[in-house]
Tab-separated table of C-alpha atoms and ligand atoms in Angstrom:
chain	number	residue	atom	x	y	z
A	1	MET	CA	20.042	-0.724	10.963
A	2	ASP	CA	17.528	1.525	12.733
A	3	LYS	CA	15.395	0.281	15.601
A	4	PHE	CA	12.461	1.678	17.516
A	5	ALA	CA	12.425	1.690	21.290
A	6	ILE	CA	8.825	2.033	22.484
A	7	GLU	CA	7.738	2.440	26.102
A	8	GLY	CA	4.178	1.114	26.227
A	9	GLY	CA	1.131	2.073	28.233
A	10	ARG	CA	1.042	5.800	27.443
A	11	PRO	CA	-2.296	7.328	26.419
A	12	LEU	CA	-2.286	9.000	22.998
A	13	GLU	CA	-4.092	12.317	22.854
A	14	GLY	CA	-4.400	14.962	20.156
A	15	VAL	CA	-4.475	15.050	16.390
A	16	ILE	CA	-2.515	12.963	13.889
A	17	GLN	CA	-2.442	14.141	10.285
A	18	VAL	CA	-2.537	11.451	7.606
A	19	SER	CA	-0.160	11.654	4.600
A	20	GLY	CA	-0.881	10.947	0.950
A	21	ALA	CA	-1.368	7.288	0.022
A	22	LYS	CA	1.831	5.442	-0.879
A	23	ASN	CA	-0.087	2.927	-2.986
A	24	ALA	CA	-1.765	5.719	-4.947
A	25	ALA	CA	1.430	7.753	-5.331
A	26	LEU	CA	3.429	4.840	-6.810
A	27	PRO	CA	1.217	4.222	-9.885
A	28	VAL	CA	0.664	7.943	-10.347
A	29	LEU	CA	4.440	8.469	-10.491
A	30	ALA	CA	4.717	5.645	-13.047
A	31	ALA	CA	2.034	7.390	-15.126
A	32	THR	CA	4.365	10.365	-15.651
A	33	LEU	CA	6.173	8.116	-18.177
A	34	LEU	CA	3.167	8.397	-20.496
A	35	THR	CA	3.814	12.000	-21.543
A	36	ASP	CA	6.721	14.274	-22.469
A	37	GLN	CA	5.095	17.133	-20.566
A	38	GLU	CA	5.401	18.017	-16.904
A	39	VAL	CA	3.155	16.324	-14.340
A	40	ARG	CA	2.876	18.040	-10.959
A	41	LEU	CA	1.893	15.821	-8.061
A	42	ASP	CA	0.910	17.028	-4.607
A	43	ARG	CA	0.620	15.172	-1.304
A	44	ILE	CA	3.282	12.630	-2.252
A	45	PRO	CA	4.235	10.896	1.005
A	46	LYS	CA	7.868	11.120	2.080
A	47	VAL	CA	8.522	7.403	2.411
A	48	ARG	CA	11.248	5.103	1.155
A	49	ASP	CA	9.212	3.368	-1.598
A	50	ILE	CA	8.508	6.750	-3.168
A	51	ARG	CA	12.204	7.633	-3.150
A	52	THR	CA	12.874	4.276	-4.824
A	53	MET	CA	10.283	5.037	-7.517
A	54	ALA	CA	11.821	8.488	-8.046
A	55	ARG	CA	15.241	6.845	-8.500
A	56	LEU	CA	13.755	4.412	-10.987
A	57	LEU	CA	12.128	7.236	-12.967
A	58	LYS	CA	15.431	9.142	-13.034
A	59	SER	CA	17.244	6.061	-14.320
A	60	LEU	CA	14.687	5.926	-17.154
A	61	GLY	CA	15.443	9.535	-18.100
A	62	ALA	CA	12.972	11.523	-15.965
A	63	ASP	CA	13.659	14.890	-14.510
A	64	VAL	CA	12.245	14.653	-10.976
A	65	ALA	CA	12.083	17.748	-8.786
A	66	SER	CA	10.706	17.497	-5.275
A	67	ASN	CA	9.378	20.438	-3.326
A	68	SER	CA	7.801	20.660	0.122
A	69	GLY	CA	4.427	19.245	-0.883
A	70	GLY	CA	5.173	16.990	-3.803
A	71	TYR	CA	6.970	16.246	-7.039
A	72	ALA	CA	7.194	17.719	-10.504
A	73	VAL	CA	8.168	15.060	-13.021
A	74	ARG	CA	9.009	15.514	-16.672
A	75	VAL	CA	10.034	12.671	-18.946
A	76	THR	CA	10.989	14.571	-22.104
A	77	GLU	CA	12.540	11.398	-23.433
A	78	VAL	CA	12.860	7.866	-22.095
A	79	THR	CA	16.604	7.357	-22.337
A	80	SER	CA	16.621	3.658	-21.420
A	81	PRO	CA	13.403	1.635	-21.032
A	82	GLU	CA	14.881	-0.709	-18.448
A	83	ALA	CA	14.026	-1.218	-14.759
A	84	PRO	CA	17.130	-2.838	-13.242
A	85	TYR	CA	17.144	-5.684	-10.727
A	86	GLU	CA	18.852	-3.489	-8.110
A	87	LEU	CA	15.739	-1.298	-7.875
A	88	VAL	CA	13.018	-3.875	-8.572
A	89	LYS	CA	14.322	-6.238	-5.875
A	90	THR	CA	13.848	-3.529	-3.234
A	91	MET	CA	10.346	-2.632	-4.420
A	92	ARG	CA	8.013	-4.923	-6.349
A	93	ALA	CA	5.806	-2.000	-7.361
A	94	SER	CA	8.614	-1.146	-9.825
A	95	SER	CA	6.756	-3.436	-12.225
A	96	LEU	CA	4.258	-0.559	-12.582
A	97	VAL	CA	6.607	0.992	-15.154
A	98	LEU	CA	6.210	-1.967	-17.516
A	99	GLY	CA	2.871	-0.905	-19.054
A	100	PRO	CA	3.746	2.787	-19.453
A	101	LEU	CA	7.191	2.017	-20.952
A	102	VAL	CA	5.976	-0.416	-23.587
A	103	ALA	CA	3.075	1.900	-24.447
A	104	ARG	CA	5.328	4.921	-24.892
A	105	CYS	CA	8.520	3.350	-26.291
A	106	GLY	CA	7.294	0.108	-27.855
A	107	GLU	CA	9.879	-1.617	-25.701
A	108	ALA	CA	10.478	-2.345	-22.026
A	109	ARG	CA	12.858	-4.472	-20.005
A	110	VAL	CA	11.876	-4.916	-16.392
A	111	SER	CA	13.595	-7.218	-13.947
A	112	LEU	CA	11.339	-9.971	-12.631
A	113	PRO	CA	10.719	-9.293	-8.980
A	114	GLY	CA	12.052	-12.069	-6.753
A	115	GLY	CA	10.344	-13.617	-3.744
A	116	CYS	CA	8.615	-11.541	-1.129
A	117	ALA	CA	8.061	-11.988	2.620
A	118	ILE	CA	4.258	-12.106	2.266
A	119	GLY	CA	3.835	-14.409	-0.750
A	120	ALA	CA	5.117	-15.371	-4.196
A	121	ARG	CA	3.477	-12.360	-5.852
A	122	PRO	CA	3.927	-13.234	-9.539
A	123	ILE	CA	3.175	-10.689	-12.301
A	124	ASN	CA	1.771	-13.203	-14.815
A	125	LEU	CA	-1.534	-11.323	-15.033
A	126	HIS	CA	0.209	-8.049	-15.982
A	127	LEU	CA	2.054	-9.939	-18.723
A	128	ALA	CA	-1.002	-11.772	-20.074
A	129	GLY	CA	-2.818	-8.427	-20.247
A	130	LEU	CA	0.021	-6.767	-22.161
A	131	GLU	CA	0.043	-9.696	-24.598
A	132	LYS	CA	-3.654	-9.082	-25.201
A	133	LEU	CA	-2.767	-5.479	-26.082
A	134	GLY	CA	-0.339	-6.832	-28.670
A	135	ALA	CA	3.002	-6.850	-26.858
A	136	GLU	CA	5.361	-9.775	-27.359
A	137	ILE	CA	6.610	-10.956	-24.013
A	138	SER	CA	9.808	-12.893	-23.478
A	139	GLN	CA	12.032	-13.601	-20.535
A	140	GLU	CA	15.812	-13.762	-20.390
A	141	HIS	CA	18.457	-13.360	-17.699
A	142	GLY	CA	15.853	-12.597	-15.032
A	143	TYR	CA	14.304	-9.824	-17.092
A	144	ILE	CA	10.907	-9.548	-18.769
A	145	ARG	CA	11.063	-8.004	-22.209
A	146	ALA	CA	7.897	-6.514	-23.654
A	147	HIS	CA	8.116	-5.575	-27.309
A	148	ALA	CA	5.487	-3.760	-29.395
A	149	PRO	CA	7.257	-1.985	-32.270
A	150	ASN	CA	3.964	-0.970	-33.890
A	151	GLY	CA	2.353	0.204	-30.680
A	152	LEU	CA	-0.388	-1.372	-28.578
A	153	ALA	CA	-3.981	-1.946	-29.649
A	154	GLY	CA	-7.071	-1.968	-27.419
A	155	ALA	CA	-8.526	-5.329	-26.356
A	156	VAL	CA	-10.770	-6.989	-23.805
A	157	ILE	CA	-8.738	-8.097	-20.779
A	158	HIS	CA	-10.372	-10.362	-18.252
A	159	PHE	CA	-8.407	-10.845	-15.045
A	160	ASP	CA	-8.815	-14.343	-13.581
A	161	ARG	CA	-8.089	-12.858	-10.205
A	162	VAL	CA	-8.292	-9.310	-8.957
A	163	THR	CA	-4.926	-7.557	-9.040
A	164	VAL	CA	-4.417	-3.971	-7.925
A	165	THR	CA	-1.133	-3.066	-9.614
A	166	GLY	CA	-2.055	-5.327	-12.555
A	167	THR	CA	-5.189	-3.231	-13.150
A	168	GLU	CA	-3.129	-0.051	-12.837
A	169	ASP	CA	-0.366	-1.269	-15.161
A	170	LEU	CA	-2.861	-2.241	-17.865
A	171	MET	CA	-4.919	0.922	-17.475
A	172	MET	CA	-1.781	3.011	-18.114
A	173	ALA	CA	-0.765	0.915	-21.123
A	174	ALA	CA	-4.292	1.106	-22.563
A	175	ALA	CA	-4.343	4.901	-22.228
A	176	LEU	CA	-1.759	5.067	-25.065
A	177	ALA	CA	-3.122	2.106	-27.102
A	178	ARG	CA	-5.123	2.421	-30.326
A	179	GLY	CA	-8.861	2.053	-29.740
A	180	GLU	CA	-10.834	0.792	-26.786
A	181	THR	CA	-9.688	-1.489	-23.961
A	182	ILE	CA	-12.078	-3.091	-21.520
A	183	ILE	CA	-10.680	-4.461	-18.261
A	184	GLU	CA	-13.015	-6.975	-16.643
A	185	ASN	CA	-12.765	-8.153	-13.028
A	186	ALA	CA	-10.691	-5.022	-12.391
A	187	ALA	CA	-9.540	-4.034	-8.905
A	188	ARG	CA	-11.924	-1.481	-7.343
A	189	GLU	CA	-9.451	0.014	-4.859
A	190	PRO	CA	-9.569	3.816	-4.372
A	191	GLU	CA	-5.943	3.915	-5.565
A	192	VAL	CA	-7.086	2.614	-8.982
A	193	ALA	CA	-9.710	5.354	-9.158
A	194	ASP	CA	-7.102	7.957	-8.164
A	195	LEU	CA	-4.810	6.861	-10.993
A	196	ALA	CA	-7.752	7.066	-13.417
A	197	ALA	CA	-8.442	10.597	-12.185
A	198	LEU	CA	-4.877	11.626	-13.062
A	199	LEU	CA	-4.989	9.865	-16.447
A	200	GLY	CA	-8.243	11.709	-17.176
A	201	LYS	CA	-6.518	15.031	-16.427
A	202	MET	CA	-3.719	13.953	-18.809
A	203	GLY	CA	-6.272	13.554	-21.601
A	204	ALA	CA	-7.224	9.860	-21.406
A	205	ALA	CA	-10.884	8.834	-21.530
A	206	ILE	CA	-11.525	6.313	-18.743
A	207	ASP	CA	-14.887	5.125	-17.542
A	208	GLY	CA	-15.736	2.849	-14.640
A	209	ALA	CA	-12.540	3.069	-12.541
A	210	GLY	CA	-13.589	2.066	-9.020
A	211	THR	CA	-15.935	-0.590	-10.434
A	212	SER	CA	-15.043	-4.023	-11.769
A	213	THR	CA	-15.332	-3.018	-15.440
A	214	ILE	CA	-13.092	-0.234	-16.730
A	215	ARG	CA	-13.302	1.133	-20.281
A	216	ILE	CA	-10.362	3.058	-21.674
A	217	GLN	CA	-10.347	4.916	-24.984
A	218	GLY	CA	-6.690	5.080	-25.987
A	219	ARG	CA	-5.089	8.343	-27.108
A	220	SER	CA	-2.087	8.861	-29.355
A	221	ARG	CA	-0.680	11.459	-26.922
A	222	LEU	CA	-1.250	12.453	-23.329
A	223	HIS	CA	-0.329	15.804	-21.828
A	224	GLY	CA	0.832	17.321	-18.534
A	225	ALA	CA	-1.456	17.715	-15.510
A	226	THR	CA	-1.602	18.600	-11.827
A	227	HIS	CA	-2.964	16.165	-9.289
A	228	ALA	CA	-3.159	15.702	-5.497
A	229	ILE	CA	-2.900	12.144	-4.155
A	230	ILE	CA	-5.727	10.727	-1.997
A	231	PRO	CA	-5.145	10.275	1.754
A	232	ASP	CA	-3.534	7.017	2.886
A	233	ARG	CA	-6.385	4.822	4.146
A	234	ILE	CA	-3.997	2.226	5.559
A	235	GLU	CA	-1.982	4.772	7.527
A	236	ALA	CA	-5.279	6.231	8.789
A	237	GLY	CA	-6.508	2.746	9.723
A	238	THR	CA	-3.279	1.971	11.575
A	239	PHE	CA	-3.693	5.108	13.722
A	240	LEU	CA	-7.397	4.340	14.276
A	241	ILE	CA	-6.456	1.001	15.803
A	242	ALA	CA	-3.697	2.616	17.894
A	243	GLY	CA	-6.366	5.104	19.051
A	244	ALA	CA	-8.881	2.366	19.882
A	245	LEU	CA	-6.296	0.833	22.220
A	246	THR	CA	-4.704	3.964	23.709
A	247	GLY	CA	-6.676	7.054	22.555
A	248	ASN	CA	-7.593	9.656	25.164
A	249	PRO	CA	-9.060	10.625	22.661
A	250	LEU	CA	-7.054	10.484	19.414
A	251	THR	CA	-8.198	12.323	16.281
A	252	ILE	CA	-7.095	11.183	12.850
A	253	ALA	CA	-7.218	14.122	10.451
A	254	GLY	CA	-7.107	14.445	6.681
A	255	VAL	CA	-8.879	11.139	5.990
A	256	ASP	CA	-11.443	10.067	3.429
A	257	THR	CA	-13.870	8.147	5.650
A	258	ARG	CA	-15.544	6.470	2.638
A	259	HIS	CA	-12.359	4.480	2.050
A	260	LEU	CA	-12.363	3.177	5.626
A	261	ALA	CA	-15.891	1.716	5.707
A	262	ALA	CA	-14.964	-1.986	6.045
A	263	LEU	CA	-12.467	-1.275	8.826
A	264	ILE	CA	-14.784	1.051	10.739
A	265	ASP	CA	-17.562	-1.511	10.458
A	266	ARG	CA	-15.415	-4.283	11.958
A	267	MET	CA	-14.025	-2.009	14.662
A	268	ARG	CA	-17.595	-1.037	15.641
A	269	GLN	CA	-18.518	-4.710	15.890
A	270	ALA	CA	-15.544	-5.082	18.211
A	271	GLY	CA	-17.016	-2.344	20.429
A	272	VAL	CA	-15.010	0.703	19.298
A	273	ASP	CA	-16.870	4.031	19.316
A	274	PHE	CA	-16.120	6.728	16.763
A	275	SER	CA	-17.140	10.308	16.390
A	276	PHE	CA	-16.720	12.431	13.295
A	277	PRO	CA	-15.941	16.028	14.347
A	278	ALA	CA	-15.469	17.091	10.694
A	279	GLU	CA	-15.861	15.492	7.279
A	280	ASP	CA	-12.186	14.536	7.160
A	281	ARG	CA	-11.655	13.714	10.851
A	282	ILE	CA	-12.331	10.670	12.981
A	283	GLU	CA	-12.027	10.636	16.743
A	284	VAL	CA	-11.532	7.425	18.666
A	285	ARG	CA	-10.873	6.626	22.304
A	286	ALA	CA	-9.823	3.628	24.345
A	287	GLY	CA	-11.566	2.453	27.456
A	288	GLY	CA	-14.561	0.354	26.498
A	289	ARG	CA	-14.311	-3.422	26.542
A	290	LEU	CA	-13.367	-4.859	23.181
A	291	ARG	CA	-15.088	-7.970	21.810
A	292	ALA	CA	-13.533	-10.613	19.570
A	293	VAL	CA	-14.772	-10.495	15.966
A	294	ASP	CA	-13.937	-12.713	13.005
A	295	LEU	CA	-12.812	-11.431	9.661
A	296	ALA	CA	-11.458	-12.495	6.291
A	297	THR	CA	-9.404	-10.179	4.114
A	298	ARG	CA	-10.944	-9.365	0.721
A	299	GLU	CA	-10.370	-7.105	-2.232
A	300	TYR	CA	-11.859	-3.605	-1.886
A	301	PRO	CA	-14.528	-2.828	-0.733
A	302	GLY	CA	-13.840	-5.778	1.594
A	303	PHE	CA	-11.529	-5.750	4.594
A	304	PRO	CA	-8.010	-4.830	3.358
A	305	THR	CA	-5.171	-7.329	3.693
A	306	ASP	CA	-2.976	-4.304	4.470
A	307	MET	CA	-4.915	-3.881	7.768
A	308	GLN	CA	-4.951	-7.558	8.794
A	309	ALA	CA	-1.816	-7.444	10.953
A	310	GLN	CA	-2.889	-4.290	12.800
A	311	PHE	CA	-6.396	-5.679	13.418
A	312	LEU	CA	-4.879	-8.878	14.737
A	313	ALA	CA	-2.883	-6.809	17.248
A	314	MET	CA	-6.176	-5.224	18.367
A	315	MET	CA	-7.795	-8.650	18.764
A	316	THR	CA	-5.124	-9.631	21.307
A	317	GLN	CA	-6.773	-6.964	23.490
A	318	ALA	CA	-10.380	-8.119	22.907
A	319	GLU	CA	-12.314	-10.560	25.110
A	320	GLY	CA	-12.869	-13.939	23.481
A	321	GLU	CA	-11.686	-15.830	20.436
A	322	SER	CA	-11.399	-14.322	16.984
A	323	HIS	CA	-10.604	-16.023	13.696
A	324	ILE	CA	-8.667	-13.976	11.176
A	325	THR	CA	-8.430	-15.417	7.686
A	326	GLU	CA	-5.993	-14.099	5.081
A	327	THR	CA	-7.262	-14.738	1.544
A	328	ILE	CA	-5.063	-12.414	-0.559
A	329	PHE	CA	-1.486	-13.471	0.257
A	330	GLU	CA	-0.169	-16.947	1.174
A	331	ASN	CA	2.212	-15.969	3.936
A	332	ARG	CA	1.086	-12.801	5.609
A	333	PHE	CA	1.301	-13.829	9.260
A	334	MET	CA	4.963	-13.174	10.028
A	335	HIS	CA	3.888	-10.790	12.812
A	336	VAL	CA	2.299	-13.663	14.768
A	337	SER	CA	5.527	-15.251	15.995
A	338	GLU	CA	6.722	-11.841	17.199
A	339	LEU	CA	3.416	-11.156	18.999
A	340	LEU	CA	3.807	-14.519	20.766
A	341	ARG	CA	7.107	-13.236	22.178
A	342	MET	CA	5.161	-10.311	23.649
A	343	GLY	CA	2.677	-12.638	25.360
A	344	ALA	CA	-0.155	-12.886	22.806
A	345	ASP	CA	-2.152	-16.102	22.475
A	346	VAL	CA	-2.409	-16.831	18.753
A	347	VAL	CA	-2.583	-20.180	16.952
A	348	LEU	CA	-1.872	-20.315	13.248
A	349	GLU	CA	-3.374	-22.961	11.008
A	350	GLY	CA	-3.006	-22.556	7.274
A	351	ASN	CA	-4.357	-19.167	6.306
A	352	GLN	CA	-6.212	-18.632	9.579
A	353	ALA	CA	-5.076	-17.180	12.896
A	354	THR	CA	-7.075	-17.860	16.046
A	355	VAL	CA	-6.504	-15.106	18.581
A	356	ARG	CA	-7.529	-15.541	22.206
A	357	GLY	CA	-7.796	-12.433	24.318
A	358	LYS	CA	-7.414	-10.487	26.305
A	359	SER	CA	-3.646	-10.911	26.747
A	360	ARG	CA	-1.400	-8.763	28.905
A	361	LEU	CA	1.350	-7.935	26.460
A	362	SER	CA	4.811	-7.181	27.749
A	363	GLY	CA	7.652	-5.397	25.990
A	364	ALA	CA	10.221	-7.584	24.228
A	365	LYS	CA	12.790	-7.499	21.449
A	366	VAL	CA	11.011	-8.205	18.180
A	367	MET	CA	11.813	-8.145	14.489
A	368	ALA	CA	9.858	-6.397	11.718
A	369	SER	CA	9.415	-8.616	8.646
A	370	ASP	CA	7.352	-6.468	6.266
A	371	LEU	CA	5.640	-3.119	6.182
A	372	ARG	CA	2.280	-3.924	7.777
A	373	ALA	CA	3.738	-6.506	10.181
A	374	SER	CA	5.923	-3.666	11.500
A	375	ALA	CA	2.849	-1.492	12.018
A	376	CYS	CA	1.257	-4.348	13.984
A	377	LEU	CA	4.316	-4.534	16.246
A	378	VAL	CA	4.253	-0.765	16.851
A	379	ILE	CA	0.593	-1.032	17.916
A	380	ALA	CA	1.327	-3.995	20.196
A	381	ALA	CA	4.296	-2.118	21.712
A	382	LEU	CA	2.143	0.948	22.466
A	383	THR	CA	-0.198	-1.224	24.558
A	384	ALA	CA	2.442	-3.451	26.210
A	385	ARG	CA	3.972	-3.041	29.654
A	386	GLY	CA	7.606	-1.963	29.526
A	387	GLU	CA	9.919	-1.409	26.605
A	388	THR	CA	9.711	-3.034	23.182
A	389	ILE	CA	12.627	-2.859	20.771
A	390	ILE	CA	11.584	-3.307	17.144
A	391	ASP	CA	14.466	-4.220	14.858
A	392	ARG	CA	14.609	-3.657	11.073
A	393	VAL	CA	12.295	-0.653	11.026
A	394	TYR	CA	13.409	0.069	7.464
A	395	HIS	CA	10.330	-1.985	6.601
A	396	ILE	CA	8.083	0.602	8.247
A	397	ASP	CA	9.985	3.477	6.605
A	398	ARG	CA	8.907	2.079	3.231
A	399	GLY	CA	5.330	3.168	3.792
A	400	TYR	CA	4.808	5.297	6.918
A	401	GLU	CA	5.974	8.905	6.875
A	402	ARG	CA	7.778	9.933	10.102
A	403	ILE	CA	5.663	7.529	12.150
A	404	GLU	CA	7.762	7.983	15.290
A	405	GLU	CA	7.381	11.766	15.070
A	406	LYS	CA	3.628	11.586	14.473
A	407	LEU	CA	3.171	9.236	17.447
A	408	SER	CA	5.515	11.222	19.740
A	409	ASN	CA	3.513	14.371	19.030
A	410	VAL	CA	0.412	12.750	20.544
A	411	GLY	CA	2.185	11.413	23.628
A	412	ALA	CA	3.812	8.111	22.648
A	413	ARG	CA	7.268	7.318	24.019
A	414	ILE	CA	9.003	6.145	20.875
A	415	ARG	CA	12.629	6.670	19.917
A	416	ARG	CA	14.570	5.744	16.817
A	417	THR	CA	17.973	4.312	17.600
A	418	LYS	CA	20.733	3.537	15.138
B	501	EPU	N1	-1.359	-12.111	-8.321
B	501	EPU	C1	-1.071	-13.095	-9.247
B	501	EPU	N2	-0.608	-12.707	-10.484
B	501	EPU	C2	-0.427	-11.399	-10.820
B	501	EPU	C3	-0.723	-10.404	-9.868
B	501	EPU	C4	-1.188	-10.800	-8.620
B	501	EPU	O1	-1.224	-14.280	-8.971
B	501	EPU	O2	0.004	-11.121	-11.931
B	501	EPU	C5	-1.852	-12.495	-6.975
B	501	EPU	C6	-0.869	-12.057	-5.887
B	501	EPU	O3	0.177	-12.976	-5.708
B	501	EPU	C7	-1.781	-11.938	-4.687
B	501	EPU	C8	-3.092	-11.451	-5.300
B	501	EPU	O4	-3.025	-11.788	-6.697
B	501	EPU	O5	-1.951	-13.183	-4.088
B	501	EPU	C9	-3.365	-9.970	-5.193
B	501	EPU	O6	-2.199	-9.250	-5.563
B	501	EPU	P1	-2.236	-7.778	-6.173
B	501	EPU	O7	-1.655	-7.829	-7.532
B	501	EPU	O8	-3.582	-7.186	-6.004
B	501	EPU	O9	-1.213	-7.045	-5.191
B	501	EPU	P2	-0.219	-5.914	-5.637
B	501	EPU	O10	-0.848	-5.102	-6.693
B	501	EPU	O11	1.126	-6.497	-5.879
B	501	EPU	C10	-1.081	-4.058	-4.008
B	501	EPU	C11	-0.489	-3.224	-2.919
B	501	EPU	C12	-0.227	-4.102	-1.701
B	501	EPU	C13	-1.547	-4.724	-1.267
B	501	EPU	C14	-2.170	-5.499	-2.418
B	501	EPU	C15	-3.533	-6.088	-2.105
B	501	EPU	C16	0.648	-1.485	-4.144
B	501	EPU	C17	1.927	-0.884	-4.564
B	501	EPU	N3	0.727	-2.595	-3.397
B	501	EPU	O12	-0.107	-5.055	-4.299
B	501	EPU	O13	0.272	-3.251	-0.676
B	501	EPU	O14	-1.340	-5.582	-0.175
B	501	EPU	O15	-2.308	-4.641	-3.574
B	501	EPU	O16	-4.407	-5.081	-1.719
B	501	EPU	O17	-0.409	-0.983	-4.456
B	501	EPU	C18	1.483	-2.714	1.266
B	501	EPU	O18	1.249	-1.524	1.045
B	501	EPU	O19	1.965	-3.128	2.372
B	501	EPU	C19	1.192	-3.703	0.235
B	501	EPU	C20	1.752	-4.920	0.216
């Protein structure tokens, strides 16, 4: 298993280029199942979850060609509408193929994802939505079967709770359903809007993506299209926090600043200064005193749960006491026990972490538990005295493209060891 060895305390200086968004690329790849024509996708990030999705698409019958900048996918025929446990267990986002498969084939079998390090993460809302569109749902041998031999029909779907991939799954299914579907209490994440942009290019009529009410006029066929994925706001945010702690200065390039508003706002409250040398660039530097600020994670446009762990790492370097509340997932504080080993002062109570700073972190052996927890540990290691060894970095490889190379290029001492 790969590890990272990070020598902390080095200033980071220069420009880091952000990749395409993993969480936009995954649904967009699933959307290629909706047509028998070729879909060309640019700025697909080279990360492990994307390779898993490509394997899943191939197992369903897709022809997937990758080139330097992206993928060309053609699903002339779905040969087997089944997402096997072996793939779903390694990536929960595999359930994104459920909606497209049942819409296109009238039939889908998708393994139920098992437990997850950050919470139970059920898919009941995806299933209830598909039932509303007329699919019969049953479960056997650990698999969900969705059956709609006469096709899906538009309906009003009201989500009791906001779900990002649930909104995406249903939007894709509705694009091939008869008549109009209205999704209420939809997720407003930029990744949802990006998927809608692709579906629009494929011939679907979708209104309101990016707001909490989405209207979809179903089509009997969709066609091929070309699309470039939006920049990864979570990768950008991770580097912004690294820059706020070590930047001399550090420029994050290729970003969409509109998607980072909640993070930038909280970082400013904490005393971080930004400058914007170009529309798609943000420059940040370390040096000023950081103040403790409180936050609670929320659905977009609120503060993203995917940035909670990294922000918590920053708060260990701020003066005072901050309260960080996680409202999206039940168990997303696995990074805390590892930060304690590095000398942080954090007390966990229920879904709230109280962080007292400023702590002098020191390098230690730590274990990555999930994608964003790993990013938190990388940030902590960059600021710590001495060497940190992060074990199980396959978690970080799921969602960050060549992170050690990007950080080395701006002056970090980070090595991958086998
Ligand atoms: N939920 C249900 N039932 C459902 C669906 C969700 O109870 O049917 C609950 C979840 O258990 C959770 C909450 O609703 O407590 C929100 O979950 P959501 O469905 O929005 O999460 P997701 O779609 O599974 C996506 C991202 C996550 C990100 C969350 C929240 C992708 C592929 N994944 O997950 O990204 O944390 O939205 O913003 O888009 C990551 O990249 O590290 C990551 C975990």
